[in-house]
Amino acid sequence: PYTLSEAQEALFARLSKTFETPSKAFTALQNADFLFPGVEDSAGRQLTLTHGTYSVYIRTEDPLLRKNTFQTLHRKFAEHENTFAELLLGQVTQTVVEAEARGFASSLASALFPHEIDTQVYMQLIETVRSNLSSLHQYMDMRKKWLKLKELQVWDLYVPLIGSVNVQYTYEEAVDIIVASTAILGDE
């Protein structure tokens, strides 16, 4: 029901590359153009910060390294907040225009349509999360206690609570574990 005339679909096909511009510009900016300054750990060492090292440093037991890592990376993004706002506006505008042109009730309906998900399912998920926020708050309080922190910060949310675990599997073992973990979903 949301397929347009042949001429309109041809036009959308021709415009599809331009619709990718906000996403591609964002990717180029953050993955190629950003250079982060070094970050200092508790021992006073200067460490190289990249997107790859971020995920390692943010999980470390060193609270100063976590804090410096988080703040340094996000400071770089904040330096370009107007550019990111324009890229986001471009992406949202494209999504809304296409949804309206195709006759969807909303851009949400358009985004969920290929997955055959009714918007009410999406809204119910939001409502369920909102009505159960107390569980998240309890978890955050427990996390703060486990980490022995006076105040829990966003850079403390990624620290493993059970210490570092170095588990390695062969490819075949990993496949077996994943298949077994999804068995409850049925064979199909």
XYZ file of C-alpha atoms in Angstrom:
188
model
C 0.000 0.000 0.000
C 2.973 2.364 0.368
C 4.433 1.794 -3.085
C 4.271 4.912 -5.230
C 3.833 5.252 -8.964
C 6.635 4.068 -11.203
C 7.816 7.648 -11.810
C 7.755 8.510 -8.099
C 9.629 5.329 -7.181
C 12.202 6.131 -9.889
C 12.659 9.592 -8.372
C 13.113 8.149 -4.883
C 15.633 5.667 -6.285
C 17.601 8.533 -7.858
C 17.488 10.493 -4.586
C 18.481 7.523 -2.426
C 22.195 8.397 -2.537
C 21.488 11.926 -1.313
C 19.413 10.474 1.530
C 22.580 8.736 2.752
C 24.497 12.018 3.063
C 23.782 12.773 6.751
C 24.754 9.266 7.817
C 27.867 9.169 5.647
C 28.963 12.636 6.779
C 28.518 11.619 10.426
C 30.564 8.458 9.858
C 33.348 10.333 8.071
C 33.487 13.020 10.728
C 33.651 10.720 13.717
C 35.673 7.848 12.215
C 38.126 9.663 9.945
C 38.327 13.328 10.901
C 38.271 13.139 14.698
C 41.636 12.947 16.424
C 41.385 12.668 20.182
C 43.964 13.992 22.634
C 45.620 11.499 24.955
C 44.028 10.528 28.245
C 45.776 10.206 31.591
C 45.390 7.211 33.883
C 45.854 7.099 37.673
C 49.555 6.303 37.245
C 50.060 9.540 35.277
C 50.609 7.792 31.936
C 49.297 9.386 28.745
C 47.350 6.841 26.716
C 46.143 7.088 23.127
C 42.387 7.503 22.786
C 40.602 6.131 19.729
C 37.143 4.674 19.238
C 38.728 1.258 19.723
C 40.587 2.104 22.938
C 37.523 3.908 24.296
C 35.684 0.610 24.725
C 38.673 -0.803 26.623
C 39.356 2.220 28.847
C 35.708 2.781 29.785
C 35.615 -0.735 31.280
C 38.821 -0.447 33.288
C 38.943 -0.526 37.072
C 40.893 2.782 37.017
C 38.265 5.458 37.832
C 40.413 8.369 36.617
C 41.043 6.691 33.266
C 37.307 5.990 32.866
C 36.428 9.597 33.667
C 39.125 11.090 31.419
C 38.190 8.717 28.599
C 34.497 9.560 28.734
C 34.981 13.305 29.075
C 37.658 13.550 26.377
C 35.650 11.631 23.779
C 32.428 13.496 24.482
C 34.189 16.873 24.588
C 35.268 16.240 20.984
C 31.664 15.567 19.982
C 30.522 18.705 21.840
C 32.998 20.773 19.809
C 30.936 19.875 16.744
C 27.450 19.944 18.255
C 26.032 22.287 15.603
C 27.316 20.072 12.796
C 25.799 17.014 14.452
C 22.515 18.860 14.981
C 22.351 19.698 11.261
C 23.192 16.125 10.264
C 20.483 14.816 12.572
C 17.996 17.361 11.229
C 18.837 16.248 7.682
C 18.262 12.608 8.594
C 14.968 13.330 10.373
C 13.719 15.542 7.538
C 14.467 12.837 4.968
C 12.664 10.240 7.072
C 9.590 12.431 7.564
C 9.391 13.481 3.898
C 9.614 9.902 2.658
C 7.042 8.662 5.196
C 4.617 11.429 4.212
C 5.171 10.857 0.477
C 4.426 7.162 0.870
C 1.291 7.792 2.921
C 2.411 6.462 6.286
C 0.699 7.877 9.358
C 4.111 8.732 10.826
C 7.822 8.203 10.337
C 7.630 5.664 13.180
C 5.065 3.636 11.231
C 7.324 3.855 8.181
C 10.361 2.634 10.117
C 8.475 -0.292 11.668
C 6.612 -1.359 8.510
C 9.440 -3.455 6.943
C 9.638 -5.447 10.189
C 5.853 -5.897 10.383
C 5.705 -4.238 13.814
C 2.629 -2.253 14.769
C 3.338 1.147 16.336
C 1.303 0.079 19.370
C 3.900 -2.601 20.106
C 6.596 0.070 20.095
C 4.552 2.387 22.323
C 3.811 -0.483 24.716
C 7.534 -1.180 25.025
C 8.140 2.443 26.008
C 5.312 2.331 28.531
C 6.596 -0.936 30.012
C 10.091 0.506 30.446
C 8.709 3.680 32.026
C 6.539 1.755 34.457
C 9.488 -0.382 35.555
C 12.144 2.301 36.036
C 12.306 1.501 39.739
C 14.118 -1.751 38.875
C 16.731 0.213 36.941
C 17.132 2.620 39.854
C 17.612 -0.307 42.247
C 20.252 -1.773 39.950
C 22.087 1.561 39.787
C 22.066 1.798 43.583
C 23.480 -1.739 43.834
C 26.126 -0.955 41.207
C 27.225 2.093 43.194
C 27.585 -0.041 46.330
C 29.426 -2.869 44.539
C 31.896 -0.408 43.053
C 32.223 1.364 46.435
C 31.489 4.766 44.930
C 30.066 7.803 46.702
C 28.375 8.878 43.502
C 27.729 6.837 40.364
C 28.758 8.588 37.144
C 27.956 7.678 33.562
C 31.569 6.504 33.054
C 31.034 3.959 35.847
C 28.249 2.128 34.012
C 30.511 -0.094 31.907
C 32.824 -1.499 34.562
C 32.275 -5.248 34.895
C 30.974 -6.073 38.355
C 32.498 -9.540 38.416
C 36.058 -8.546 37.530
C 37.747 -9.292 34.288
C 36.919 -12.596 32.678
C 39.091 -13.852 29.873
C 37.101 -16.578 28.166
C 38.059 -17.844 24.746
C 36.204 -20.201 22.460
C 36.923 -21.708 19.101
C 34.611 -20.657 16.296
C 32.850 -24.023 16.428
C 32.365 -23.795 20.216
C 30.937 -20.294 19.868
C 28.475 -21.480 17.202
C 27.324 -24.334 19.463
C 26.842 -21.967 22.428
C 24.869 -19.445 20.385
C 22.648 -22.095 18.792
C 21.981 -23.654 22.193
C 21.156 -20.258 23.716
C 18.465 -19.638 21.083
C 16.898 -23.120 21.331
C 13.987 -21.724 23.356
C 12.926 -19.769 20.261
C 12.229 -22.992 18.354
C 13.739 -24.502 15.227
C 12.254 -21.994 12.793
